[in-house]
Amino acid sequence: MAGIVILSGAGISAESGLGTFRDAGGLWQQYDLEQVATPEGFARDPALVHDFYNARRANASGASPNPAHEALARLEKFYPGEVLIVTQNIDDLHERAGARNVVHMHGDLFRALCAACGHRWDAPAVMDPADACPACGALATRPDVVWFGEVPYHLEAIFAALHEARLFAAIGTSGSVYPAAAFVEDAARAGAHCVELNLEPSEVVEAFDEARQGRASAIVPDWVEDVLSAQG
Ligand code: APR
């Protein structure tokens, strides 16, 4: 049976205490994204970038999944078809809620990457420009996250799933960053029913068949129960 594709954004982790980017007081009002989320910023000041991700890694480690993450794990467990969670988030709250079929299109805060040889390994709690790559020894270690101007991960698998989807849900995302913001168009072209679950209408809400506004911890569990009960 064609499956369900979920796209999640920072809003699903907001009630777990992790910041969003574009809300009032969001991360892009606290930091200059050019300095901390671009390859140029990393080349200019790697210590500043590591400090930024070390702080987010500590926040994420201390956070807990909320009822929205838990509801999606329940959906994956009880839905009779495939459920793929495509997350723009770099935290691990979907996995800690029990979801297994998760792809991180913007990378993973808990993984490290060597910019010299491409080696990946589990990131230490605190990363430092003086860290040497465990494989090649170069002083070129970076968080394994996708910065602005870089190509998101897993796009081929994501588009393949969108073309097969019978249901597409975007949860907690402002619809302001591409290619994720256009996933709804691919799903709609494939004939999927598209639903947006967000605190407020996103920039691409018009592309959805259905939109539910509210806090993710409240509206996602209700939506999951609706989907599962429709399965009989
Ligand atoms: N419940 C549901 N939605 C919420 C909640 C909540 N409790 N709190 C905030 N939101 C919504 C906001 O209304 C907003 O539309 O979540 C959305 C968060 O939008 P952004 O801050 O833009 O985050 P996101 O869409 O994930 O950003 C996409 O941009 O900076 C890059 O790589 C970064 O992955 C990120 C990408």
Short mmCIF file of C-alpha atoms and ligand atoms in Angstrom, two decimals:
data_model
loop_
_atom_site.label_atom_id
_atom_site.label_comp_id
_atom_site.label_asym_id
_atom_site.label_seq_id
_atom_site.Cartn_x
_atom_site.Cartn_y
_atom_site.Cartn_z
CA MET A 1 0.00 0.00 0.00
CA ALA A 2 1.32 3.43 -0.93
CA GLY A 3 2.35 5.16 2.20
CA ILE A 4 2.31 8.23 4.29
CA VAL A 5 5.09 10.83 4.07
CA ILE A 6 5.48 13.24 6.96
CA LEU A 7 7.63 16.39 6.71
CA SER A 8 8.51 17.81 10.11
CA GLY A 9 10.15 21.11 11.03
CA ALA A 10 11.31 22.98 14.10
CA GLY A 11 7.73 23.56 15.27
CA ILE A 12 7.30 19.89 16.21
CA SER A 13 10.17 20.21 18.69
CA ALA A 14 9.17 23.65 20.02
CA GLU A 15 7.19 22.20 22.94
CA SER A 16 10.17 20.02 23.79
CA GLY A 17 12.01 23.27 24.50
CA LEU A 18 14.08 23.45 21.30
CA GLY A 19 14.04 26.80 19.48
CA THR A 20 12.45 27.40 16.13
CA PHE A 21 14.16 29.60 13.56
CA ARG A 22 11.67 32.18 12.34
CA ASP A 23 9.26 32.66 15.22
CA ALA A 24 9.59 35.73 17.42
CA GLY A 25 12.84 35.27 19.35
CA GLY A 26 13.82 32.39 17.08
CA LEU A 27 17.37 31.25 16.40
CA TRP A 28 17.75 33.47 13.34
CA GLN A 29 17.00 36.49 15.52
CA GLN A 30 19.61 35.41 18.08
CA TYR A 31 22.35 34.44 15.62
CA ASP A 32 23.46 35.60 12.18
CA LEU A 33 22.76 32.52 10.05
CA GLU A 34 25.49 33.60 7.61
CA GLN A 35 28.02 33.18 10.43
CA VAL A 36 26.80 29.88 11.91
CA ALA A 37 24.94 28.00 9.15
CA THR A 38 26.95 28.48 5.94
CA PRO A 39 30.22 26.89 4.68
CA GLU A 40 31.66 30.40 4.39
CA GLY A 41 30.85 31.13 8.02
CA PHE A 42 32.50 27.87 9.08
CA ALA A 43 35.63 28.66 7.07
CA ARG A 44 35.77 32.13 8.62
CA ASP A 45 35.23 31.13 12.26
CA PRO A 46 34.95 27.38 12.98
CA ALA A 47 35.05 27.92 16.76
CA LEU A 48 31.92 30.12 16.61
CA VAL A 49 30.11 27.50 14.52
CA HIS A 50 31.13 24.66 16.87
CA ASP A 51 29.94 26.75 19.86
CA PHE A 52 26.55 27.25 18.15
CA TYR A 53 26.06 23.52 17.49
CA ASN A 54 27.56 22.48 20.86
CA ALA A 55 24.86 24.59 22.56
CA ARG A 56 22.10 23.08 20.35
CA ARG A 57 23.47 19.56 20.96
CA ALA A 58 23.34 20.15 24.74
CA ASN A 59 19.76 21.51 24.46
CA ALA A 60 18.65 18.55 22.34
CA SER A 61 20.31 16.02 24.69
CA GLY A 62 18.41 17.54 27.63
CA ALA A 63 15.08 17.66 25.79
CA SER A 64 12.37 14.98 25.67
CA PRO A 65 10.04 13.98 22.85
CA ASN A 66 6.58 15.51 23.17
CA PRO A 67 3.14 13.96 22.38
CA ALA A 68 3.52 14.95 18.71
CA HIS A 69 6.71 12.89 18.28
CA GLU A 70 5.08 10.04 20.21
CA ALA A 71 1.93 10.13 18.06
CA LEU A 72 3.98 9.84 14.85
CA ALA A 73 5.82 6.82 16.30
CA ARG A 74 2.40 5.27 17.03
CA LEU A 75 1.28 6.01 13.46
CA GLU A 76 4.37 4.23 12.10
CA LYS A 77 3.71 1.26 14.38
CA PHE A 78 0.00 0.77 13.69
CA TYR A 79 -0.55 2.10 10.15
CA PRO A 80 -0.90 -0.82 7.66
CA GLY A 81 1.36 0.84 5.06
CA GLU A 82 4.77 2.51 5.11
CA VAL A 83 5.22 5.73 7.10
CA LEU A 84 8.30 7.80 6.27
CA ILE A 85 9.25 10.75 8.48
CA VAL A 86 11.33 13.29 6.56
CA THR A 87 12.61 15.73 9.13
CA GLN A 88 14.30 19.07 8.58
CA ASN A 89 15.29 18.92 12.24
CA ILE A 90 18.75 17.87 13.39
CA ASP A 91 17.55 16.72 16.85
CA ASP A 92 16.86 13.03 17.60
CA LEU A 93 13.43 13.38 19.21
CA HIS A 94 11.58 11.37 16.54
CA GLU A 95 13.92 8.42 17.16
CA ARG A 96 13.76 8.80 20.93
CA ALA A 97 9.93 8.67 20.65
CA GLY A 98 10.31 5.28 18.92
CA ALA A 99 10.12 6.18 15.23
CA ARG A 100 12.51 4.13 13.10
CA ASN A 101 11.83 5.17 9.49
CA VAL A 102 13.28 8.69 9.76
CA VAL A 103 15.50 10.56 7.30
CA HIS A 104 17.29 13.76 8.34
CA MET A 105 17.42 15.89 5.18
CA HIS A 106 19.33 18.66 6.97
CA GLY A 107 21.70 16.29 8.78
CA ASP A 108 22.06 15.16 12.36
CA LEU A 109 23.39 17.11 15.34
CA PHE A 110 24.77 13.90 16.85
CA ARG A 111 26.95 13.01 13.87
CA ALA A 112 30.29 14.52 12.87
CA LEU A 113 31.75 14.81 9.36
CA CYS A 114 35.31 15.29 8.16
CA ALA A 115 35.34 18.06 5.55
CA ALA A 116 38.62 16.65 4.19
CA CYS A 117 37.88 12.92 3.71
CA GLY A 118 34.12 12.60 4.18
CA HIS A 119 34.41 10.21 7.14
CA ARG A 120 31.35 10.29 9.50
CA TRP A 121 31.22 9.27 13.16
CA ASP A 122 29.15 9.86 16.29
CA ALA A 123 29.81 13.43 17.40
CA PRO A 124 31.19 14.02 20.89
CA ALA A 125 29.06 16.22 23.16
CA VAL A 126 31.44 19.11 22.55
CA MET A 127 33.17 19.55 19.20
CA ASP A 128 36.23 21.77 18.77
CA PRO A 129 38.23 23.00 15.74
CA ALA A 130 41.28 21.24 17.27
CA ASP A 131 39.53 17.86 16.95
CA ALA A 132 41.33 15.69 14.40
CA CYS A 133 39.39 13.41 12.07
CA PRO A 134 39.62 9.86 13.49
CA ALA A 135 40.13 8.51 9.96
CA CYS A 136 42.52 10.92 8.20
CA GLY A 137 43.75 13.10 11.04
CA ALA A 138 42.86 16.39 9.29
CA LEU A 139 41.77 19.32 11.45
CA ALA A 140 38.59 19.62 9.34
CA THR A 141 35.85 18.22 11.57
CA ARG A 142 32.38 19.78 11.30
CA PRO A 143 28.87 18.92 12.49
CA ASP A 144 27.20 16.60 9.95
CA VAL A 145 24.48 19.17 9.23
CA VAL A 146 23.41 20.72 5.91
CA TRP A 147 24.14 24.45 5.74
CA PHE A 148 22.56 27.03 3.46
CA GLY A 149 23.96 26.60 -0.03
CA GLU A 150 24.58 22.86 0.49
CA VAL A 151 22.53 20.02 -0.97
CA PRO A 152 20.07 18.37 1.46
CA TYR A 153 20.56 14.65 2.14
CA HIS A 154 18.38 11.73 0.95
CA LEU A 155 16.54 13.72 -1.77
CA GLU A 156 16.27 10.75 -4.17
CA ALA A 157 14.60 8.56 -1.55
CA ILE A 158 12.38 11.44 -0.45
CA PHE A 159 11.08 12.18 -3.95
CA ALA A 160 10.55 8.46 -4.59
CA ALA A 161 8.38 8.28 -1.45
CA LEU A 162 6.48 11.47 -2.38
CA HIS A 163 5.62 10.02 -5.80
CA GLU A 164 4.08 6.99 -4.07
CA ALA A 165 2.36 8.83 -1.22
CA ARG A 166 -1.38 8.60 -0.59
CA LEU A 167 -1.12 10.97 2.37
CA PHE A 168 1.35 13.84 2.96
CA ALA A 169 1.49 15.83 6.19
CA ALA A 170 3.72 18.85 6.89
CA ILE A 171 4.10 19.46 10.62
CA GLY A 172 5.70 22.47 12.35
CA THR A 173 7.37 24.01 9.33
CA SER A 174 7.05 27.55 7.97
CA GLY A 175 7.38 26.44 4.35
CA SER A 176 10.10 29.04 3.77
CA VAL A 177 13.06 26.80 2.85
CA TYR A 178 13.34 24.80 -0.37
CA PRO A 179 13.30 22.03 -1.55
CA ALA A 180 11.26 20.96 1.52
CA ALA A 181 8.64 23.68 1.00
CA ALA A 182 7.82 22.25 -2.44
CA PHE A 183 7.38 18.62 -1.30
CA VAL A 184 3.63 19.25 -1.03
CA GLU A 185 3.49 19.97 -4.77
CA ASP A 186 5.12 16.62 -5.60
CA ALA A 187 2.79 14.77 -3.23
CA ALA A 188 -0.28 16.55 -4.65
CA ARG A 189 0.80 15.68 -8.21
CA ALA A 190 1.03 12.04 -7.11
CA GLY A 191 -2.58 12.26 -5.90
CA ALA A 192 -1.86 12.35 -2.19
CA HIS A 193 -4.20 14.02 0.28
CA CYS A 194 -2.07 16.85 1.73
CA VAL A 195 -2.58 18.19 5.24
CA GLU A 196 -0.70 20.96 7.08
CA LEU A 197 -0.49 20.80 10.88
CA ASN A 198 1.04 24.04 12.17
CA LEU A 199 0.65 26.76 14.79
CA GLU A 200 -0.28 29.19 12.01
CA PRO A 201 -0.75 28.96 8.23
CA SER A 202 2.64 28.42 6.54
CA GLU A 203 3.87 30.24 3.44
CA VAL A 204 2.64 27.32 1.31
CA VAL A 205 -0.66 26.54 3.08
CA GLU A 206 -2.60 27.17 -0.17
CA ALA A 207 -1.03 24.04 -1.69
CA PHE A 208 -2.65 21.80 0.95
CA ASP A 209 -6.09 20.10 0.80
CA GLU A 210 -6.52 20.53 4.54
CA ALA A 211 -4.94 22.69 7.25
CA ARG A 212 -5.24 22.32 11.02
CA GLN A 213 -3.87 25.08 13.26
CA GLY A 214 -2.71 24.57 16.84
CA ARG A 215 0.15 23.34 18.96
CA ALA A 216 1.68 20.15 17.59
CA SER A 217 1.39 18.33 20.93
CA ALA A 218 -2.39 18.83 20.71
CA ILE A 219 -3.28 18.56 17.01
CA VAL A 220 -0.86 15.82 15.89
CA PRO A 221 -2.19 13.12 18.26
CA ASP A 222 -5.76 13.97 17.18
CA TRP A 223 -4.77 13.77 13.52
CA VAL A 224 -3.00 10.42 14.02
CA GLU A 225 -6.09 8.99 15.73
CA ASP A 226 -8.22 10.21 12.79
CA VAL A 227 -5.86 8.49 10.31
CA LEU A 228 -5.72 5.22 12.26
CA SER A 229 -9.47 5.07 12.91
CA ALA A 230 -10.12 5.67 9.20
CA GLN A 231 -8.23 2.41 8.63
CA GLY A 232 -10.95 0.60 10.57
N1 APR B 1 3.29 23.56 17.25
C1 APR B 1 3.16 23.59 15.90
N2 APR B 1 3.81 24.47 15.10
C2 APR B 1 4.63 25.35 15.71
C3 APR B 1 4.81 25.40 17.11
C4 APR B 1 4.10 24.43 17.90
N3 APR B 1 4.20 24.39 19.24
N4 APR B 1 5.68 26.41 17.41
C5 APR B 1 6.03 26.97 16.22
N5 APR B 1 5.39 26.35 15.21
C6 APR B 1 5.49 26.62 13.77
C7 APR B 1 5.67 28.10 13.43
O1 APR B 1 4.41 28.72 13.26
C8 APR B 1 6.45 28.02 12.11
O2 APR B 1 5.57 28.01 11.00
O3 APR B 1 6.64 25.97 13.31
C9 APR B 1 7.17 26.67 12.18
C10 APR B 1 8.67 26.79 12.38
O4 APR B 1 9.19 27.41 11.23
P1 APR B 1 10.76 27.70 11.15
O5 APR B 1 11.22 28.32 12.43
O6 APR B 1 11.00 28.39 9.85
O7 APR B 1 11.42 26.23 11.11
P2 APR B 1 11.51 25.26 9.86
O8 APR B 1 10.34 25.43 8.95
O9 APR B 1 11.79 23.91 10.41
O10 APR B 1 12.84 25.79 9.10
C11 APR B 1 13.28 25.02 7.99
O11 APR B 1 15.27 26.39 7.87
O12 APR B 1 16.96 27.47 8.96
C12 APR B 1 16.66 26.34 8.25
O13 APR B 1 17.76 24.30 8.43
C13 APR B 1 16.86 25.12 9.09
O14 APR B 1 15.61 23.06 9.06
C14 APR B 1 15.48 24.47 9.15
C15 APR B 1 14.78 25.06 7.93
#
